[in-house]
């Protein structure tokens, strides 16, 4: 019962602030707009109706809708990752963690409540991200005469795996938040790694022998593997054989568990300043 009450309290705290819906609006506009624009460009590139698209990969055929929908995880995963980190670091920044621990003295229960609240937040952001790519991207594909493939069971399975990936990203963010107390350091570190370090490493994997087998275990690569496809792969990013979808999911779970265990041991159990 303590866990249920603690989880309800965490959700109340999160939905009583403006940060979550501001990030949600930015996510929908960013991912939806990108999906719609790229769907138009790639669809036009497929049928040759748009000049200047000769440098884009062609012959994608049935793969095109999944590449467009896959933007929800390939580009949108940073949003639930940041949201997860804010669930924890926001408490340190605003000095609200002491009341949280007074209300829930067992810190393992407090962290578990944040994880459960994170699942809910992940579902909210996941549905928004996937829905925006399907609505904008699928609509634009249909406008250009490309089948959006929404009548296929495998498409819905693909969308479900992306939703799962985005939920896991929130949990990874929460785990990172327990490890890195400073909110600015956590957010800057997340942005630096997701937008620069890993993309550069994945591109460099195609130039260094043996590196491809390593970079596929990076979190972004694991997320792409869980989803099943990404525009990043179509554009030639990375190298080597990706993980199976279930293995990609296990890798993301592993990151969340390892970071959470380390964060709990070295930071979460410490006194709050």
PDB file of C-alpha atoms in Angstrom:
ATOM      1  CA  UNK A   1       0.000   0.000   0.000  1.00  0.00           C
ATOM      2  CA  UNK A   2       2.896   2.353   0.715  1.00  0.00           C
ATOM      3  CA  UNK A   3       4.130   1.840  -2.840  1.00  0.00           C
ATOM      4  CA  UNK A   4       0.700   2.659  -4.281  1.00  0.00           C
ATOM      5  CA  UNK A   5       0.410   5.845  -2.217  1.00  0.00           C
ATOM      6  CA  UNK A   6       3.993   6.856  -3.055  1.00  0.00           C
ATOM      7  CA  UNK A   7       3.372   6.306  -6.761  1.00  0.00           C
ATOM      8  CA  UNK A   8       0.177   8.358  -6.619  1.00  0.00           C
ATOM      9  CA  UNK A   9       2.116  11.118  -4.878  1.00  0.00           C
ATOM     10  CA  UNK A  10       4.826  11.042  -7.553  1.00  0.00           C
ATOM     11  CA  UNK A  11       2.266  11.329 -10.330  1.00  0.00           C
ATOM     12  CA  UNK A  12       0.552  14.203  -8.560  1.00  0.00           C
ATOM     13  CA  UNK A  13       3.871  16.027  -8.303  1.00  0.00           C
ATOM     14  CA  UNK A  14       4.676  15.502 -11.964  1.00  0.00           C
ATOM     15  CA  UNK A  15       1.297  16.476 -13.389  1.00  0.00           C
ATOM     16  CA  UNK A  16       1.023  19.527 -11.137  1.00  0.00           C
ATOM     17  CA  UNK A  17       3.944  21.238 -12.879  1.00  0.00           C
ATOM     18  CA  UNK A  18       4.120  22.786 -16.332  1.00  0.00           C
ATOM     19  CA  UNK A  19       7.360  21.108 -17.408  1.00  0.00           C
ATOM     20  CA  UNK A  20       5.767  17.864 -18.578  1.00  0.00           C
ATOM     21  CA  UNK A  21       3.200  19.402 -20.911  1.00  0.00           C
ATOM     22  CA  UNK A  22       5.663  21.949 -22.311  1.00  0.00           C
ATOM     23  CA  UNK A  23       8.038  19.118 -23.218  1.00  0.00           C
ATOM     24  CA  UNK A  24       5.085  17.142 -24.588  1.00  0.00           C
ATOM     25  CA  UNK A  25       4.065  19.983 -26.904  1.00  0.00           C
ATOM     26  CA  UNK A  26       7.654  20.435 -28.099  1.00  0.00           C
ATOM     27  CA  UNK A  27       7.922  16.683 -28.701  1.00  0.00           C
ATOM     28  CA  UNK A  28       4.742  16.553 -30.791  1.00  0.00           C
ATOM     29  CA  UNK A  29       5.685  19.601 -32.869  1.00  0.00           C
ATOM     30  CA  UNK A  30       9.276  18.466 -33.365  1.00  0.00           C
ATOM     31  CA  UNK A  31       8.644  14.801 -34.122  1.00  0.00           C
ATOM     32  CA  UNK A  32       5.383  15.335 -35.982  1.00  0.00           C
ATOM     33  CA  UNK A  33       6.844  18.119 -38.110  1.00  0.00           C
ATOM     34  CA  UNK A  34       9.978  16.134 -38.878  1.00  0.00           C
ATOM     35  CA  UNK A  35       7.981  13.013 -39.747  1.00  0.00           C
ATOM     36  CA  UNK A  36       5.676  14.938 -42.044  1.00  0.00           C
ATOM     37  CA  UNK A  37       8.522  16.735 -43.788  1.00  0.00           C
ATOM     38  CA  UNK A  38      10.682  13.643 -44.222  1.00  0.00           C
ATOM     39  CA  UNK A  39       7.726  11.578 -45.390  1.00  0.00           C
ATOM     40  CA  UNK A  40       7.032  14.124 -48.117  1.00  0.00           C
ATOM     41  CA  UNK A  41      10.681  14.284 -49.204  1.00  0.00           C
ATOM     42  CA  UNK A  42      11.280  10.540 -49.185  1.00  0.00           C
ATOM     43  CA  UNK A  43       7.969   9.740 -50.867  1.00  0.00           C
ATOM     44  CA  UNK A  44       8.727  12.307 -53.560  1.00  0.00           C
ATOM     45  CA  UNK A  45      12.203  10.821 -53.889  1.00  0.00           C
ATOM     46  CA  UNK A  46      10.683   7.383 -54.428  1.00  0.00           C
ATOM     47  CA  UNK A  47       8.485   8.497 -57.321  1.00  0.00           C
ATOM     48  CA  UNK A  48      10.921  11.125 -58.640  1.00  0.00           C
ATOM     49  CA  UNK A  49       8.455  14.009 -58.349  1.00  0.00           C
ATOM     50  CA  UNK A  50      10.748  16.250 -56.305  1.00  0.00           C
ATOM     51  CA  UNK A  51      14.001  17.655 -57.772  1.00  0.00           C
ATOM     52  CA  UNK A  52      17.115  17.449 -55.658  1.00  0.00           C
ATOM     53  CA  UNK A  53      16.327  14.147 -53.931  1.00  0.00           C
ATOM     54  CA  UNK A  54      18.804  12.054 -55.901  1.00  0.00           C
ATOM     55  CA  UNK A  55      21.158  11.897 -52.924  1.00  0.00           C
ATOM     56  CA  UNK A  56      18.518  10.246 -50.743  1.00  0.00           C
ATOM     57  CA  UNK A  57      18.295   6.467 -50.504  1.00  0.00           C
ATOM     58  CA  UNK A  58      15.702   5.146 -52.930  1.00  0.00           C
ATOM     59  CA  UNK A  59      14.044   1.817 -53.494  1.00  0.00           C
ATOM     60  CA  UNK A  60      12.867   1.740 -49.878  1.00  0.00           C
ATOM     61  CA  UNK A  61       9.460   0.488 -50.934  1.00  0.00           C
ATOM     62  CA  UNK A  62       7.554  -1.174 -48.085  1.00  0.00           C
ATOM     63  CA  UNK A  63      10.245  -0.087 -45.655  1.00  0.00           C
ATOM     64  CA  UNK A  64       9.452   3.617 -45.992  1.00  0.00           C
ATOM     65  CA  UNK A  65       6.488   3.830 -43.560  1.00  0.00           C
ATOM     66  CA  UNK A  66       8.402   2.093 -40.762  1.00  0.00           C
ATOM     67  CA  UNK A  67      11.355   4.435 -41.294  1.00  0.00           C
ATOM     68  CA  UNK A  68       9.071   7.455 -40.943  1.00  0.00           C
ATOM     69  CA  UNK A  69       7.220   6.083 -37.915  1.00  0.00           C
ATOM     70  CA  UNK A  70      10.558   5.059 -36.424  1.00  0.00           C
ATOM     71  CA  UNK A  71      11.454   8.730 -35.969  1.00  0.00           C
ATOM     72  CA  UNK A  72       9.473   8.497 -32.722  1.00  0.00           C
ATOM     73  CA  UNK A  73      12.335   6.541 -31.179  1.00  0.00           C
ATOM     74  CA  UNK A  74      15.254   7.431 -33.465  1.00  0.00           C
ATOM     75  CA  UNK A  75      14.868  11.156 -32.734  1.00  0.00           C
ATOM     76  CA  UNK A  76      12.255  11.445 -30.000  1.00  0.00           C
ATOM     77  CA  UNK A  77      13.847   9.242 -27.351  1.00  0.00           C
ATOM     78  CA  UNK A  78      15.758  12.166 -25.843  1.00  0.00           C
ATOM     79  CA  UNK A  79      12.479  13.646 -24.528  1.00  0.00           C
ATOM     80  CA  UNK A  80      11.442  10.739 -22.274  1.00  0.00           C
ATOM     81  CA  UNK A  81      15.091  10.364 -21.271  1.00  0.00           C
ATOM     82  CA  UNK A  82      15.181  13.979 -20.082  1.00  0.00           C
ATOM     83  CA  UNK A  83      11.757  13.643 -18.440  1.00  0.00           C
ATOM     84  CA  UNK A  84      12.982  10.633 -16.485  1.00  0.00           C
ATOM     85  CA  UNK A  85      16.043  12.478 -15.247  1.00  0.00           C
ATOM     86  CA  UNK A  86      13.906  15.460 -14.212  1.00  0.00           C
ATOM     87  CA  UNK A  87      11.738  13.182 -12.083  1.00  0.00           C
ATOM     88  CA  UNK A  88      14.731  12.813  -9.767  1.00  0.00           C
ATOM     89  CA  UNK A  89      17.010  15.804 -10.305  1.00  0.00           C
ATOM     90  CA  UNK A  90      14.100  18.210  -9.960  1.00  0.00           C
ATOM     91  CA  UNK A  91      13.719  17.036  -6.369  1.00  0.00           C
ATOM     92  CA  UNK A  92      17.343  17.874  -5.634  1.00  0.00           C
ATOM     93  CA  UNK A  93      17.130  21.238  -7.368  1.00  0.00           C
ATOM     94  CA  UNK A  94      13.948  22.383  -5.629  1.00  0.00           C
ATOM     95  CA  UNK A  95      14.850  20.827  -2.260  1.00  0.00           C
ATOM     96  CA  UNK A  96      11.719  18.645  -2.199  1.00  0.00           C
ATOM     97  CA  UNK A  97      13.467  15.319  -1.710  1.00  0.00           C
ATOM     98  CA  UNK A  98      13.555  15.681   2.080  1.00  0.00           C
ATOM     99  CA  UNK A  99       9.719  15.834   2.335  1.00  0.00           C
ATOM    100  CA  UNK A 100       9.564  12.913  -0.102  1.00  0.00           C
ATOM    101  CA  UNK A 101      11.779  10.806   2.160  1.00  0.00           C
ATOM    102  CA  UNK A 102       9.857  11.909   5.244  1.00  0.00           C
ATOM    103  CA  UNK A 103       6.626  10.752   3.615  1.00  0.00           C
ATOM    104  CA  UNK A 104       8.275   7.554   2.326  1.00  0.00           C
ATOM    105  CA  UNK A 105      11.184   6.734   4.661  1.00  0.00           C
ATOM    106  CA  UNK A 106      12.061   3.500   2.866  1.00  0.00           C
ATOM    107  CA  UNK A 107      14.164   4.825   0.032  1.00  0.00           C
ATOM    108  CA  UNK A 108      13.840   1.686  -2.035  1.00  0.00           C
ATOM    109  CA  UNK A 109      10.066   2.195  -2.030  1.00  0.00           C
ATOM    110  CA  UNK A 110      10.535   5.858  -2.952  1.00  0.00           C
ATOM    111  CA  UNK A 111      12.710   4.935  -5.922  1.00  0.00           C
ATOM    112  CA  UNK A 112      10.317   2.160  -6.983  1.00  0.00           C
ATOM    113  CA  UNK A 113       7.461   4.681  -6.893  1.00  0.00           C
ATOM    114  CA  UNK A 114       9.405   6.972  -9.193  1.00  0.00           C
ATOM    115  CA  UNK A 115       9.985   4.077 -11.575  1.00  0.00           C
ATOM    116  CA  UNK A 116       6.263   3.255 -11.639  1.00  0.00           C
ATOM    117  CA  UNK A 117       5.414   6.916 -12.153  1.00  0.00           C
ATOM    118  CA  UNK A 118       8.022   6.908 -14.909  1.00  0.00           C
ATOM    119  CA  UNK A 119       6.179   4.097 -16.683  1.00  0.00           C
ATOM    120  CA  UNK A 120       3.055   6.264 -16.759  1.00  0.00           C
ATOM    121  CA  UNK A 121       5.013   9.268 -18.018  1.00  0.00           C
ATOM    122  CA  UNK A 122       6.679   7.045 -20.601  1.00  0.00           C
ATOM    123  CA  UNK A 123       3.298   5.889 -21.875  1.00  0.00           C
ATOM    124  CA  UNK A 124       2.096   9.482 -22.150  1.00  0.00           C
ATOM    125  CA  UNK A 125       5.172  10.632 -24.067  1.00  0.00           C
ATOM    126  CA  UNK A 126       5.334   7.405 -26.044  1.00  0.00           C
ATOM    127  CA  UNK A 127       1.758   7.662 -27.273  1.00  0.00           C
ATOM    128  CA  UNK A 128       2.335  11.325 -28.168  1.00  0.00           C
ATOM    129  CA  UNK A 129       5.556  10.569 -30.066  1.00  0.00           C
ATOM    130  CA  UNK A 130       4.253   7.529 -31.928  1.00  0.00           C
ATOM    131  CA  UNK A 131       0.888   9.160 -32.590  1.00  0.00           C
ATOM    132  CA  UNK A 132       2.448  12.303 -34.035  1.00  0.00           C
ATOM    133  CA  UNK A 133       4.691  10.368 -36.440  1.00  0.00           C
ATOM    134  CA  UNK A 134       1.802   8.176 -37.574  1.00  0.00           C
ATOM    135  CA  UNK A 135      -0.589  11.095 -38.006  1.00  0.00           C
ATOM    136  CA  UNK A 136       1.821  13.488 -39.735  1.00  0.00           C
ATOM    137  CA  UNK A 137       4.082  10.974 -41.460  1.00  0.00           C
ATOM    138  CA  UNK A 138       1.401   8.489 -42.425  1.00  0.00           C
ATOM    139  CA  UNK A 139      -0.867  11.267 -43.636  1.00  0.00           C
ATOM    140  CA  UNK A 140       1.862  12.718 -45.825  1.00  0.00           C
ATOM    141  CA  UNK A 141       2.745   9.291 -47.244  1.00  0.00           C
ATOM    142  CA  UNK A 142      -0.890   8.741 -48.191  1.00  0.00           C
ATOM    143  CA  UNK A 143      -0.984  12.200 -49.797  1.00  0.00           C
ATOM    144  CA  UNK A 144       1.956  11.198 -52.019  1.00  0.00           C
ATOM    145  CA  UNK A 145       0.360   7.884 -52.949  1.00  0.00           C
ATOM    146  CA  UNK A 146       2.442   5.675 -50.620  1.00  0.00           C
ATOM    147  CA  UNK A 147       0.617   3.058 -48.554  1.00  0.00           C
ATOM    148  CA  UNK A 148       1.009   4.000 -44.839  1.00  0.00           C
ATOM    149  CA  UNK A 149       0.527   0.298 -44.029  1.00  0.00           C
ATOM    150  CA  UNK A 150      -1.680   0.929 -41.007  1.00  0.00           C
ATOM    151  CA  UNK A 151      -3.767  -2.094 -41.900  1.00  0.00           C
ATOM    152  CA  UNK A 152      -0.870  -4.487 -41.358  1.00  0.00           C
ATOM    153  CA  UNK A 153      -0.418  -6.314 -38.026  1.00  0.00           C
ATOM    154  CA  UNK A 154       3.376  -6.027 -38.303  1.00  0.00           C
ATOM    155  CA  UNK A 155       3.056  -2.228 -38.421  1.00  0.00           C
ATOM    156  CA  UNK A 156       1.150  -2.202 -35.138  1.00  0.00           C
ATOM    157  CA  UNK A 157       3.678  -4.577 -33.612  1.00  0.00           C
ATOM    158  CA  UNK A 158       6.384  -2.124 -34.694  1.00  0.00           C
ATOM    159  CA  UNK A 159       4.500   0.768 -33.095  1.00  0.00           C
ATOM    160  CA  UNK A 160       4.079  -1.253 -29.901  1.00  0.00           C
ATOM    161  CA  UNK A 161       7.815  -1.941 -29.703  1.00  0.00           C
ATOM    162  CA  UNK A 162       8.528   1.769 -30.132  1.00  0.00           C
ATOM    163  CA  UNK A 163       6.145   2.550 -27.290  1.00  0.00           C
ATOM    164  CA  UNK A 164       7.977   0.025 -25.121  1.00  0.00           C
ATOM    165  CA  UNK A 165      11.324   1.596 -26.048  1.00  0.00           C
ATOM    166  CA  UNK A 166      10.139   5.064 -25.042  1.00  0.00           C
ATOM    167  CA  UNK A 167       8.890   3.780 -21.683  1.00  0.00           C
ATOM    168  CA  UNK A 168      12.282   2.177 -21.087  1.00  0.00           C
ATOM    169  CA  UNK A 169      14.001   5.466 -21.929  1.00  0.00           C
ATOM    170  CA  UNK A 170      12.143   7.158 -19.061  1.00  0.00           C
ATOM    171  CA  UNK A 171      13.396   4.457 -16.700  1.00  0.00           C
ATOM    172  CA  UNK A 172      16.946   4.959 -17.959  1.00  0.00           C
ATOM    173  CA  UNK A 173      16.524   8.684 -17.316  1.00  0.00           C
ATOM    174  CA  UNK A 174      15.307   8.077 -13.757  1.00  0.00           C
ATOM    175  CA  UNK A 175      18.260   5.789 -13.120  1.00  0.00           C
ATOM    176  CA  UNK A 176      20.637   8.455 -14.434  1.00  0.00           C
ATOM    177  CA  UNK A 177      18.954  11.005 -12.206  1.00  0.00           C
ATOM    178  CA  UNK A 178      19.726   8.922  -9.134  1.00  0.00           C
ATOM    179  CA  UNK A 179      23.343   8.781 -10.238  1.00  0.00           C
ATOM    180  CA  UNK A 180      23.799  12.435 -11.260  1.00  0.00           C
ATOM    181  CA  UNK A 181      22.184  14.703  -8.684  1.00  0.00           C
ATOM    182  CA  UNK A 182      22.832  17.998 -10.446  1.00  0.00           C
ATOM    183  CA  UNK A 183      20.002  18.737 -12.867  1.00  0.00           C
ATOM    184  CA  UNK A 184      22.028  20.874 -15.270  1.00  0.00           C
ATOM    185  CA  UNK A 185      24.852  18.336 -15.395  1.00  0.00           C
ATOM    186  CA  UNK A 186      22.383  15.510 -16.024  1.00  0.00           C
ATOM    187  CA  UNK A 187      20.540  17.275 -18.850  1.00  0.00           C
ATOM    188  CA  UNK A 188      23.723  18.562 -20.501  1.00  0.00           C
ATOM    189  CA  UNK A 189      25.300  15.103 -20.241  1.00  0.00           C
ATOM    190  CA  UNK A 190      22.226  13.485 -21.781  1.00  0.00           C
ATOM    191  CA  UNK A 191      22.132  15.931 -24.681  1.00  0.00           C
ATOM    192  CA  UNK A 192      25.874  15.666 -25.297  1.00  0.00           C
ATOM    193  CA  UNK A 193      25.822  11.875 -25.356  1.00  0.00           C
ATOM    194  CA  UNK A 194      22.629  11.394 -27.370  1.00  0.00           C
ATOM    195  CA  UNK A 195      23.216  14.170 -29.905  1.00  0.00           C
ATOM    196  CA  UNK A 196      26.982  13.990 -30.366  1.00  0.00           C
ATOM    197  CA  UNK A 197      28.890  11.141 -28.704  1.00  0.00           C
ATOM    198  CA  UNK A 198      26.804   8.163 -29.744  1.00  0.00           C
ATOM    199  CA  UNK A 199      25.967   9.385 -33.287  1.00  0.00           C
ATOM    200  CA  UNK A 200      29.667  10.028 -33.937  1.00  0.00           C
ATOM    201  CA  UNK A 201      30.579   6.621 -32.507  1.00  0.00           C
ATOM    202  CA  UNK A 202      28.005   4.876 -34.682  1.00  0.00           C
ATOM    203  CA  UNK A 203      29.233   6.635 -37.815  1.00  0.00           C
ATOM    204  CA  UNK A 204      32.836   5.859 -36.892  1.00  0.00           C
ATOM    205  CA  UNK A 205      31.947   2.197 -36.494  1.00  0.00           C
ATOM    206  CA  UNK A 206      31.883   1.844 -40.266  1.00  0.00           C
ATOM    207  CA  UNK A 207      35.519   2.988 -40.444  1.00  0.00           C
ATOM    208  CA  UNK A 208      37.091   0.924 -37.665  1.00  0.00           C
ATOM    209  CA  UNK A 209      37.275  -2.865 -37.789  1.00  0.00           C
ATOM    210  CA  UNK A 210      35.601  -4.563 -34.853  1.00  0.00           C
ATOM    211  CA  UNK A 211      33.918  -1.412 -33.545  1.00  0.00           C
ATOM    212  CA  UNK A 212      30.535  -2.280 -35.046  1.00  0.00           C
ATOM    213  CA  UNK A 213      30.077  -5.181 -32.628  1.00  0.00           C
ATOM    214  CA  UNK A 214      30.605  -2.757 -29.746  1.00  0.00           C
ATOM    215  CA  UNK A 215      28.478   0.227 -30.768  1.00  0.00           C
ATOM    216  CA  UNK A 216      25.392  -1.897 -31.339  1.00  0.00           C
ATOM    217  CA  UNK A 217      25.236  -2.238 -27.547  1.00  0.00           C
ATOM    218  CA  UNK A 218      25.070   1.545 -27.097  1.00  0.00           C
ATOM    219  CA  UNK A 219      21.650   2.661 -25.805  1.00  0.00           C
ATOM    220  CA  UNK A 220      20.529   4.428 -28.988  1.00  0.00           C
ATOM    221  CA  UNK A 221      21.511   1.468 -31.160  1.00  0.00           C
ATOM    222  CA  UNK A 222      19.723  -0.880 -28.763  1.00  0.00           C
ATOM    223  CA  UNK A 223      16.612   1.295 -28.962  1.00  0.00           C
ATOM    224  CA  UNK A 224      16.676   1.172 -32.769  1.00  0.00           C
ATOM    225  CA  UNK A 225      17.054  -2.596 -32.594  1.00  0.00           C
ATOM    226  CA  UNK A 226      14.080  -2.894 -30.242  1.00  0.00           C
ATOM    227  CA  UNK A 227      11.926  -0.796 -32.549  1.00  0.00           C
ATOM    228  CA  UNK A 228      13.119  -2.778 -35.567  1.00  0.00           C
ATOM    229  CA  UNK A 229      14.220  -0.068 -37.988  1.00  0.00           C
ATOM    230  CA  UNK A 230      15.230   3.582 -38.137  1.00  0.00           C
ATOM    231  CA  UNK A 231      15.895   6.334 -40.635  1.00  0.00           C
ATOM    232  CA  UNK A 232      19.399   6.438 -39.187  1.00  0.00           C
ATOM    233  CA  UNK A 233      20.102   2.948 -40.524  1.00  0.00           C
ATOM    234  CA  UNK A 234      18.627   3.822 -43.910  1.00  0.00           C
ATOM    235  CA  UNK A 235      20.957   6.801 -44.210  1.00  0.00           C
ATOM    236  CA  UNK A 236      23.966   4.557 -43.654  1.00  0.00           C
ATOM    237  CA  UNK A 237      24.632   5.202 -39.971  1.00  0.00           C
ATOM    238  CA  UNK A 238      26.545   2.549 -38.072  1.00  0.00           C
ATOM    239  CA  UNK A 239      27.726  -0.756 -39.371  1.00  0.00           C
ATOM    240  CA  UNK A 240      27.369  -4.434 -38.741  1.00  0.00           C
ATOM    241  CA  UNK A 241      24.368  -6.547 -37.860  1.00  0.00           C
ATOM    242  CA  UNK A 242      21.991  -4.923 -35.333  1.00  0.00           C
ATOM    243  CA  UNK A 243      20.772  -6.780 -32.268  1.00  0.00           C
ATOM    244  CA  UNK A 244      17.537  -8.737 -32.331  1.00  0.00           C
ATOM    245  CA  UNK A 245      14.596  -6.639 -31.139  1.00  0.00           C
ATOM    246  CA  UNK A 246      14.290  -8.533 -27.870  1.00  0.00           C
ATOM    247  CA  UNK A 247      18.026  -8.232 -27.252  1.00  0.00           C
ATOM    248  CA  UNK A 248      17.829  -4.482 -27.832  1.00  0.00           C
ATOM    249  CA  UNK A 249      15.090  -4.311 -25.214  1.00  0.00           C
ATOM    250  CA  UNK A 250      17.155  -6.279 -22.732  1.00  0.00           C
ATOM    251  CA  UNK A 251      20.118  -3.959 -23.291  1.00  0.00           C
ATOM    252  CA  UNK A 252      17.952  -0.922 -22.476  1.00  0.00           C
ATOM    253  CA  UNK A 253      16.599  -2.674 -19.387  1.00  0.00           C
ATOM    254  CA  UNK A 254      20.188  -3.463 -18.435  1.00  0.00           C
ATOM    255  CA  UNK A 255      21.194   0.205 -18.646  1.00  0.00           C
ATOM    256  CA  UNK A 256      18.261   1.181 -16.429  1.00  0.00           C
ATOM    257  CA  UNK A 257      19.022  -1.525 -13.849  1.00  0.00           C
ATOM    258  CA  UNK A 258      22.783  -0.908 -13.725  1.00  0.00           C
ATOM    259  CA  UNK A 259      22.458   2.884 -13.437  1.00  0.00           C
ATOM    260  CA  UNK A 260      19.695   2.551 -10.835  1.00  0.00           C
ATOM    261  CA  UNK A 261      21.678   0.099  -8.694  1.00  0.00           C
ATOM    262  CA  UNK A 262      24.814   2.253  -8.814  1.00  0.00           C
ATOM    263  CA  UNK A 263      22.833   5.438  -8.205  1.00  0.00           C
ATOM    264  CA  UNK A 264      20.987   3.882  -5.282  1.00  0.00           C
ATOM    265  CA  UNK A 265      24.219   2.659  -3.729  1.00  0.00           C
ATOM    266  CA  UNK A 266      26.349   5.783  -4.134  1.00  0.00           C
ATOM    267  CA  UNK A 267      23.837   8.649  -4.200  1.00  0.00           C
ATOM    268  CA  UNK A 268      20.204   7.831  -3.376  1.00  0.00           C
ATOM    269  CA  UNK A 269      20.997   6.505   0.098  1.00  0.00           C
ATOM    270  CA  UNK A 270      23.143   9.492   1.027  1.00  0.00           C
ATOM    271  CA  UNK A 271      21.866  12.293   3.236  1.00  0.00           C
ATOM    272  CA  UNK A 272      20.133  15.094   1.394  1.00  0.00           C
ATOM    273  CA  UNK A 273      21.948  18.405   1.721  1.00  0.00           C
TER     274      UNK A 273
END
